[in-house]
Short mmCIF file of C-alpha atoms in Angstrom, two decimals:
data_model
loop_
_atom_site.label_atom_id
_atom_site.label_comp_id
_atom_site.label_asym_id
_atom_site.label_seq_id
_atom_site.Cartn_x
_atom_site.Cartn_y
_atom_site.Cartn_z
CA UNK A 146 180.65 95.25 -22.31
CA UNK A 147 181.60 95.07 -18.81
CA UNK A 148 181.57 98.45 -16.28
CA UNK A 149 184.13 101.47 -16.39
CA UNK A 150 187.41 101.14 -14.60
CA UNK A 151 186.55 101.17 -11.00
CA UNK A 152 182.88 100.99 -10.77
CA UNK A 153 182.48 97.50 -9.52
CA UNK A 154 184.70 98.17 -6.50
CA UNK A 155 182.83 101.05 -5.21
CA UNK A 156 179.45 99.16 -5.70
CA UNK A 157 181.29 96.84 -3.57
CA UNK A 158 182.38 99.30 -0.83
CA UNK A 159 179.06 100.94 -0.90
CA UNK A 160 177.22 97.67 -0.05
CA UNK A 161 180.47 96.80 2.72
CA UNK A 162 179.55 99.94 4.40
CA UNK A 163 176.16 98.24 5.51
CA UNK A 164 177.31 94.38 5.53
CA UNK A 165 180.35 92.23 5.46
CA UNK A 166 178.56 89.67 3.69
CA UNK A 167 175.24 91.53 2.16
CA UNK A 168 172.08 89.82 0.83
CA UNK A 169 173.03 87.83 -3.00
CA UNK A 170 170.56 89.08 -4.87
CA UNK A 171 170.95 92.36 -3.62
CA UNK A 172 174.36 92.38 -4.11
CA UNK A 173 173.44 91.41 -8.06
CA UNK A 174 171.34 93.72 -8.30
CA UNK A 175 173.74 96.55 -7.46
CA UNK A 176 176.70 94.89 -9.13
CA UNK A 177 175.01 94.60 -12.38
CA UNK A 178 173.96 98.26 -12.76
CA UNK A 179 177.82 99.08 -14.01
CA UNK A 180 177.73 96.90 -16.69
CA UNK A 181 174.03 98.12 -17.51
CA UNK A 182 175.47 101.74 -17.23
CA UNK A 183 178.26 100.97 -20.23
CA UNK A 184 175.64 99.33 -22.03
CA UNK A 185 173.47 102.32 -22.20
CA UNK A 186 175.92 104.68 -22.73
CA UNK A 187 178.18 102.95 -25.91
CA UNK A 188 174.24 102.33 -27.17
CA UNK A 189 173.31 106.10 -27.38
CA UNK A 190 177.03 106.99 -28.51
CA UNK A 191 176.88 104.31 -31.20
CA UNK A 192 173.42 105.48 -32.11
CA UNK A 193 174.33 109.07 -32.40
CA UNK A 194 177.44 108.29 -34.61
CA UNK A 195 174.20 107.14 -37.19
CA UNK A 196 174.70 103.58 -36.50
CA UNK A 197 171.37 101.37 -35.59
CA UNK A 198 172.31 99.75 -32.22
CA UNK A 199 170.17 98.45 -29.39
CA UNK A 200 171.25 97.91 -25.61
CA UNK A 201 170.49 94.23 -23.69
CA UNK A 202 170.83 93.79 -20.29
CA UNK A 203 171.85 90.18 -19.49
CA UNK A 204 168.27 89.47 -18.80
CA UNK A 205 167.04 90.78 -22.21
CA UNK A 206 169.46 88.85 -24.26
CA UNK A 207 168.22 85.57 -23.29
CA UNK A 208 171.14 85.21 -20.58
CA UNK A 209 169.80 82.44 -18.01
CA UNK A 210 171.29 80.85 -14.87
CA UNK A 211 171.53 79.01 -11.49
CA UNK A 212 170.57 80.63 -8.92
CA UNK A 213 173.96 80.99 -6.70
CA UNK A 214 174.05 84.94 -6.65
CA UNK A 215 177.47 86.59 -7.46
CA UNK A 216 178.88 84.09 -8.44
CA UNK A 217 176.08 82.38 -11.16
CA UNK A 218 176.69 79.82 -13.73
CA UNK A 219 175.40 80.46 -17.15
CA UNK A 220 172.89 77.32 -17.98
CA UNK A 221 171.29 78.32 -21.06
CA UNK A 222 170.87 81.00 -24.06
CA UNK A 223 167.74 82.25 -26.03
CA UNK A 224 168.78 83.61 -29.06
CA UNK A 225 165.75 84.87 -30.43
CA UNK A 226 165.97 88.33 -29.59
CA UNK A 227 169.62 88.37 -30.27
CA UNK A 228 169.23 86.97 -33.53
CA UNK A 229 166.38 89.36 -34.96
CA UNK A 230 168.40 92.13 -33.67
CA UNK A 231 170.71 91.40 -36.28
CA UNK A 232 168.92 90.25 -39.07
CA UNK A 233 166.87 93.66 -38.94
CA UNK A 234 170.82 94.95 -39.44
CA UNK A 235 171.16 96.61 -35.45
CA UNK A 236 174.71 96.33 -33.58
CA UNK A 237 173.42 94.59 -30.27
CA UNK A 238 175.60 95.67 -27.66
CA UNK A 239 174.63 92.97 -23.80
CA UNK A 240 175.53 93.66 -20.61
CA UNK A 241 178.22 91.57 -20.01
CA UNK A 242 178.75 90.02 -16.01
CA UNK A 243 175.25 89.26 -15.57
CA UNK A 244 172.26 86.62 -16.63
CA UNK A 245 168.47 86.19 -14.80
CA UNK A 246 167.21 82.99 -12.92
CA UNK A 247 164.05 80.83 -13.03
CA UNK A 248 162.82 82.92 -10.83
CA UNK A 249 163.42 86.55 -12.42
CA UNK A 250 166.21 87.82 -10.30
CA UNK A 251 169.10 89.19 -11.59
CA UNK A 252 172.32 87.61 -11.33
CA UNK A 253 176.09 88.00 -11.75
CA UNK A 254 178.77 85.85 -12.87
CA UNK A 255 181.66 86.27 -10.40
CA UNK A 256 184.90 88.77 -11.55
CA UNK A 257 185.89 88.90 -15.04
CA UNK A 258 182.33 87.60 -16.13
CA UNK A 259 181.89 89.94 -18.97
CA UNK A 260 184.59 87.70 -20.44
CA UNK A 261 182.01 84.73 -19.96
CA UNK A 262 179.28 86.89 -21.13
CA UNK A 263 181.17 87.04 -24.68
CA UNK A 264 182.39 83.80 -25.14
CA UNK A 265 178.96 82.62 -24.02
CA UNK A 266 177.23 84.49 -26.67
CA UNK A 267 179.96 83.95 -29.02
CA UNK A 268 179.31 79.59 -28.62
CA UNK A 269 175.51 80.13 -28.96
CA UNK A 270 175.64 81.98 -31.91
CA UNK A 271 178.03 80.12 -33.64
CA UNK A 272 180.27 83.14 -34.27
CA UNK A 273 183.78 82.48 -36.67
CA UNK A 274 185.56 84.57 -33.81
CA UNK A 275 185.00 86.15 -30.37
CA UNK A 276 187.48 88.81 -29.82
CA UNK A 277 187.78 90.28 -26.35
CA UNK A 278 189.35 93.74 -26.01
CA UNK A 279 191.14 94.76 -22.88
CA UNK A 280 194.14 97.17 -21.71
CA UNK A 281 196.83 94.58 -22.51
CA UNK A 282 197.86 93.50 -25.79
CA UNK A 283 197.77 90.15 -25.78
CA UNK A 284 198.80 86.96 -23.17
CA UNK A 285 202.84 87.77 -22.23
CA UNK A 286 204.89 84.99 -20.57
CA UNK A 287 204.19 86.97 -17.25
CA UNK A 288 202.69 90.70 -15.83
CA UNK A 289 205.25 92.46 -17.72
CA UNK A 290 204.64 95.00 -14.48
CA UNK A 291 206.67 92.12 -13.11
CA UNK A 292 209.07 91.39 -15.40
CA UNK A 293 209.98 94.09 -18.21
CA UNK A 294 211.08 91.01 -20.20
CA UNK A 295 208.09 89.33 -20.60
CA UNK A 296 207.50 88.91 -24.63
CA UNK A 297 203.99 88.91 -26.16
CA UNK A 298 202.62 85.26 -27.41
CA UNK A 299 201.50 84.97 -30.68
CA UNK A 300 199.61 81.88 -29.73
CA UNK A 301 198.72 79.67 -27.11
CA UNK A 302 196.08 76.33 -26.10
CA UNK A 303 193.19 76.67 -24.17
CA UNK A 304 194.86 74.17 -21.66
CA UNK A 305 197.98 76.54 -21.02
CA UNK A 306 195.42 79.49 -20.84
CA UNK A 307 192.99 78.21 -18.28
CA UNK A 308 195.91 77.42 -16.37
CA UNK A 309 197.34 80.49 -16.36
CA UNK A 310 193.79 82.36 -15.87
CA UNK A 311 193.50 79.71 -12.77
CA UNK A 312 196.88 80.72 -11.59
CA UNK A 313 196.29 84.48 -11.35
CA UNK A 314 196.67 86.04 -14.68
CA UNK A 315 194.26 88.87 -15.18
CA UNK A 316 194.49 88.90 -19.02
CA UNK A 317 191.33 86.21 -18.67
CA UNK A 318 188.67 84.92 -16.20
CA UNK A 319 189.33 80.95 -16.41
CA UNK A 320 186.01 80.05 -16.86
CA UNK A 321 185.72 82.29 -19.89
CA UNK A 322 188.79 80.06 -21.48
CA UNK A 323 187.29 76.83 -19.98
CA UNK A 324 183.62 77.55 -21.90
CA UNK A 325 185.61 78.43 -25.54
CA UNK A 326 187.29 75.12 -24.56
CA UNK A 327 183.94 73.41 -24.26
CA UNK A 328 181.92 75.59 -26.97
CA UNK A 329 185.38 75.47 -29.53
CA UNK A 330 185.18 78.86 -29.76
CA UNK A 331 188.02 80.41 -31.59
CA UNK A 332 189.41 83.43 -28.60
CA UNK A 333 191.57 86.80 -29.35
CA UNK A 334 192.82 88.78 -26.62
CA UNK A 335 194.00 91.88 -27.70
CA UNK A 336 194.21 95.75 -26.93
CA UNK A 337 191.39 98.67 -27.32
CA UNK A 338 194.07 101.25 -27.12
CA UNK A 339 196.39 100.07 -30.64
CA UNK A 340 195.99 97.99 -33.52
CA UNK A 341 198.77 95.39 -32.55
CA UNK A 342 197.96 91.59 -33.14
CA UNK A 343 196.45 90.04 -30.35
CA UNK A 344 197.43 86.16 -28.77
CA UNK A 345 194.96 83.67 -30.29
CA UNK A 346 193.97 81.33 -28.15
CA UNK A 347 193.03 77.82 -29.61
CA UNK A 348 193.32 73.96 -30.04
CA UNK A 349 196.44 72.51 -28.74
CA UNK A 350 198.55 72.01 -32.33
CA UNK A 351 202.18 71.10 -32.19
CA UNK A 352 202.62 72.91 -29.38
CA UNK A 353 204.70 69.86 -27.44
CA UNK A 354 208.10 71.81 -28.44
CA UNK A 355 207.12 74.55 -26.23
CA UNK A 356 208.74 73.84 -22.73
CA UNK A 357 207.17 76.53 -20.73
CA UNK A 358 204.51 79.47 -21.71
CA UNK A 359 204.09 81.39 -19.10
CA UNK A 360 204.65 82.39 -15.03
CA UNK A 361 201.47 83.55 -13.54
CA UNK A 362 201.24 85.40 -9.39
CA UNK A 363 198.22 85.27 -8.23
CA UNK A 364 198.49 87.10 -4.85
CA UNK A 365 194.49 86.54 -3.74
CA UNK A 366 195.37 83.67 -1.74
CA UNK A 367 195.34 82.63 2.18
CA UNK A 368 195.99 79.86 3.59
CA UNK A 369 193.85 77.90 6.45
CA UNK A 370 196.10 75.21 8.41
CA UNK A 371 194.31 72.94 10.59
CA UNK A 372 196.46 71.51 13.47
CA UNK A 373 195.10 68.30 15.49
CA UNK A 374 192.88 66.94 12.83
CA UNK A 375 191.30 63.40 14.19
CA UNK A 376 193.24 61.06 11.72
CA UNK A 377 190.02 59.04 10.63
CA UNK A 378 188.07 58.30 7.57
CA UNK A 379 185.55 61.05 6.27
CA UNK A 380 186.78 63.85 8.51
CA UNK A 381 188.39 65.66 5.41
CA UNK A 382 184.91 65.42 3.32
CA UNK A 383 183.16 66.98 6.50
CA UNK A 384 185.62 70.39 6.33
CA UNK A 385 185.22 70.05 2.49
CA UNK A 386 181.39 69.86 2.04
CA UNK A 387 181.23 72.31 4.98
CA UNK A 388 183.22 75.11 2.36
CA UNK A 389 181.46 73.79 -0.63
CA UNK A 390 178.05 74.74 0.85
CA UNK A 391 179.46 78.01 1.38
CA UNK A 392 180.58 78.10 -1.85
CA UNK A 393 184.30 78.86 -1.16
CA UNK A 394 187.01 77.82 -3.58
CA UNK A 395 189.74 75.72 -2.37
CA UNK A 396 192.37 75.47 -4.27
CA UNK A 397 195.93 73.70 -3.66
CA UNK A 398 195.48 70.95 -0.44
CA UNK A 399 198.26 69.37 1.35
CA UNK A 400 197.77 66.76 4.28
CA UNK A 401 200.73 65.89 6.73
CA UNK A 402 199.62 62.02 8.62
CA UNK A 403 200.75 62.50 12.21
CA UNK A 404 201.69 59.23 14.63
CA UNK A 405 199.36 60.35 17.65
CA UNK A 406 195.80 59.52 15.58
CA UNK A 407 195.94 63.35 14.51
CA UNK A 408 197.16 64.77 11.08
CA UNK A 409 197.85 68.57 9.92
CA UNK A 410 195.99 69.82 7.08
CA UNK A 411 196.45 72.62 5.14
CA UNK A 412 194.57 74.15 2.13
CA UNK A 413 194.62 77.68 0.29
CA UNK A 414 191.14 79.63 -0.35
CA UNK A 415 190.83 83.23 -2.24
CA UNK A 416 192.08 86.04 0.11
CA UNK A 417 188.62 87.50 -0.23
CA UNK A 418 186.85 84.13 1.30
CA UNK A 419 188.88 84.04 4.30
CA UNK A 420 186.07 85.52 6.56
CA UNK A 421 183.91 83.13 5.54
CA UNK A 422 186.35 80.29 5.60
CA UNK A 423 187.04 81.14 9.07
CA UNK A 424 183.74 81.52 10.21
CA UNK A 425 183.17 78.23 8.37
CA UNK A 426 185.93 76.55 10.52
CA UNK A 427 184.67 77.75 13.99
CA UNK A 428 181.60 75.87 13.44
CA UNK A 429 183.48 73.03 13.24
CA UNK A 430 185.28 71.25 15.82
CA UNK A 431 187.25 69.01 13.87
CA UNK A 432 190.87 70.41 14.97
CA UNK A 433 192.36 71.43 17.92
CA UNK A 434 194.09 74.43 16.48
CA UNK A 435 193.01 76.53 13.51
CA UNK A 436 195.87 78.93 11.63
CA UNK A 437 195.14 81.52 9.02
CA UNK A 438 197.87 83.41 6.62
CA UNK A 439 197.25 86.03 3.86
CA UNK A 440 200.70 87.10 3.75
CA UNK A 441 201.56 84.06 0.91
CA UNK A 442 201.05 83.95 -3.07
CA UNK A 443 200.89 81.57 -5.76
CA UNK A 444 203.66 81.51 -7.93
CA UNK A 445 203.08 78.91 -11.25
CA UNK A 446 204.78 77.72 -13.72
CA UNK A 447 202.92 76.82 -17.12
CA UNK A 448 203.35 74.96 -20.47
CA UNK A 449 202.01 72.14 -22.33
CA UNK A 450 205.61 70.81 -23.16
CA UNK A 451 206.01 69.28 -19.63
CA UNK A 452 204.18 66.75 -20.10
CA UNK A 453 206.67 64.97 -22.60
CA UNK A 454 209.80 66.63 -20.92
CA UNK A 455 211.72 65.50 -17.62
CA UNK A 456 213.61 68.35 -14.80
CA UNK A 457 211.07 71.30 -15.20
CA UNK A 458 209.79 71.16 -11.75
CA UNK A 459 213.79 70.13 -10.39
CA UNK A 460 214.54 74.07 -12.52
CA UNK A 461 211.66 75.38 -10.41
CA UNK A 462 212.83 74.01 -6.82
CA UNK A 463 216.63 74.92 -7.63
CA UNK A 464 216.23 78.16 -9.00
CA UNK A 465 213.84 79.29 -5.77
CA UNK A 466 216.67 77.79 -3.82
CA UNK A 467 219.57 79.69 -4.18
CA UNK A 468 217.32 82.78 -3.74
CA UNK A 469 216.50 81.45 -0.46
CA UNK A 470 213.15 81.59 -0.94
CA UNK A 471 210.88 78.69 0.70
CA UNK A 472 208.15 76.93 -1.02
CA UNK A 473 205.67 75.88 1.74
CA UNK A 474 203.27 73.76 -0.71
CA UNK A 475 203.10 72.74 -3.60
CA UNK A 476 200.83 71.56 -6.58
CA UNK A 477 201.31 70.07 -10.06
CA UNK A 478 199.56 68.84 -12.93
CA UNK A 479 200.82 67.59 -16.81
CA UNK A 480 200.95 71.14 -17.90
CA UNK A 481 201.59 73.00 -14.38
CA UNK A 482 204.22 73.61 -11.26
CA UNK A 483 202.37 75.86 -8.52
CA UNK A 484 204.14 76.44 -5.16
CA UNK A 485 203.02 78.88 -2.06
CA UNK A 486 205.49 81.40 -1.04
CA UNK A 487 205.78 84.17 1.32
CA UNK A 488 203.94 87.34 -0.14
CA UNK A 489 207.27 89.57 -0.26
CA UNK A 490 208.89 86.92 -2.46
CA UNK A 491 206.68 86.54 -4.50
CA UNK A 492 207.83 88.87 -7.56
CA UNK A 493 210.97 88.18 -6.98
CA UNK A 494 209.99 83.83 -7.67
CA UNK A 495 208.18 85.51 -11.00
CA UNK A 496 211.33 87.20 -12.19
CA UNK A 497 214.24 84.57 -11.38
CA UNK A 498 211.68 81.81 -12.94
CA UNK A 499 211.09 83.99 -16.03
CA UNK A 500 214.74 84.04 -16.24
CA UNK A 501 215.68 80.46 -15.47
CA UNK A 502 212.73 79.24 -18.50
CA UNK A 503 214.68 81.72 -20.67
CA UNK A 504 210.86 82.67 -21.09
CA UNK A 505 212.09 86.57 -23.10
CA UNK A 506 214.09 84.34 -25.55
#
């Protein structure tokens, strides 16, 4: 289970009010008392309803990690307890979001982990299914907040999924889809409010004739641009490591060569790592000029049928175009089109895209 609707962000704001950027395991420690708080509560309600259930925290269910706080990687599960929980006939209900290190602390798994926490469980217990229930129904060709179009999908691959999780889709956290990937776990999305059919999300299987699946906005991005970079080899994997050993997540990357033994380089990070990126940069002196933007978003456009079909990204460019909206980078894989636009377009791209993929037919 992960915390009630809200509870994470105050924990946050509470911790803010002392420290832009508070002690990690701190921080864990305070984060994962929401999810610890659900736990204990849907234990006693379960248990008073006459059904034998017992509570986990992350820690107690065998959950172990690394040790980079708030944002932990799951490395192992013991299944011991978890497994003689159930054979003695108990529900187990785990705190999801959260594991323990080597050395005892408490850690969390970054937004969305309770998602991880499931399908993590799910893989080392060899379940037949790991359903996870949420306030949508299902995965929808876009936020149908967005686009009142948008249809339900019955189905979709883990590929298109972790794309569209990467590309700002709140339905899933992307690692979540990228461990049932790894772990073959069979994934439902689906709503806790109705009994509608969820969107299974599985092996890729004939899927080809599908042009496009989905538009995802993911509007937690900034952009750094560096201006005045010394054009010379290594000078990129200095700024690079520099943000890895923060542990900031850069995502799209574009790099201009200039004629004066400078080049321009731009890259996007999360909106919420842009303190730290820039505080990253000033220690650095590898530019003359530094520029920062959170006004932009990603728009993306998804499906596993581009790969064997021409003139999806040439739709994409054309159909931005005569709304006279710029695209000021862009990104692309087999199965994905992402470009950077201004913030205000940005559900406008999502709509006239939607529209252009004849995604609600």
């Amino acid at each position: 289970v992960s915390a009630m609707s809200g509870v994470t962000n105050q924990l946050v704001e509470y911790s803010e009010y002392f420290s832009k950027h508070p002690d990690g395991v701190a921080t864990d420690m305070l984060l994962s008392s929401g999810e610890q708080v659900t736990t204990a509560l849907l234990t006693i309600a379960l248990n008073a309803k006459g059904y034998a259930c017992v509570g986990l925290t992350g820690a107690m269910a065998g959950i172990i990690t690394d040790e980079i706080h708030t944002k932990a990687r799951i490395e192992k599960i013991g299944t011991t307890r978890l497994k003689a929980e159930l054979k003695a006939g108990r529900i187990v209900v785990v705190a999801g979001f959260q594991g323990i290190d080597d050395k005892g602390d408490i850690t969390t798994l970054g937004r969305g982990g309770s998602d991880l926490s499931a399908v993590a469980l799910a893989g080392a217990l060899e379940a037949d299914l790991c359903e996870i229930f949420t306030d949508v129904d299902g995965v929808y060709t876009t936020d149908p907040r967005i686009e009142k179009k948008a249809k339900k999908l019955e189905k979709i691959s883990y590929d298109e999924m972790l794309e569209l999780a990467s590309a700002g889709a709140k339905v899933l956290q992307n690692r979540s889809v990228e461990l049932a990937k790894k772990l073959n776990v069979k994934l439902i999305t689906r709503s806790s409010f109705n009994h509608n059919e969820g969107t299974l999300i599985a092996k890729e299987d004939n899927m080809e004739a599908v042009l496009v699946s989905g538009i995802a906005l993911d509007k937690n991005q900034a952009r750094v641009t560096l201006r005045g970079v010394v054009d010379k080899p290594g000078i990129a994997a200095e700024i690079f490591t520099a943000l890895a050993h923060q542990n900031i997540n850069v995502d799209m990357i574009i790099q201009n060569v200039g004629h004066d033994g400078t080049t321009n380089l731009g890259f996007t990070v999360p909106q919420n790592e842009l303190d730290l990126a820039k505080e990253t940069m000033q220690k650095l002196s590898a530019a003359k000029h530094v520029e920062y933007d959170d006004a932009i978003v990603k728009v993306s456009v998804i499906g596993v049928g581009m790969k064997s079909h021409s003139g999806v990204a040439c739709l994409a460019f054309e159909t931005l175009a005569k709304e006279g909206i710029n695209i000021q980078m862009i990104s692309t894989s087999e199965i994905k089109i992402s470009m950077i636009v201004d913030q205000k377009y940005g559900e406008l791209a999502v709509r006239v895209l939607h529209d252009a993929y004849k995604l609600d037919k």
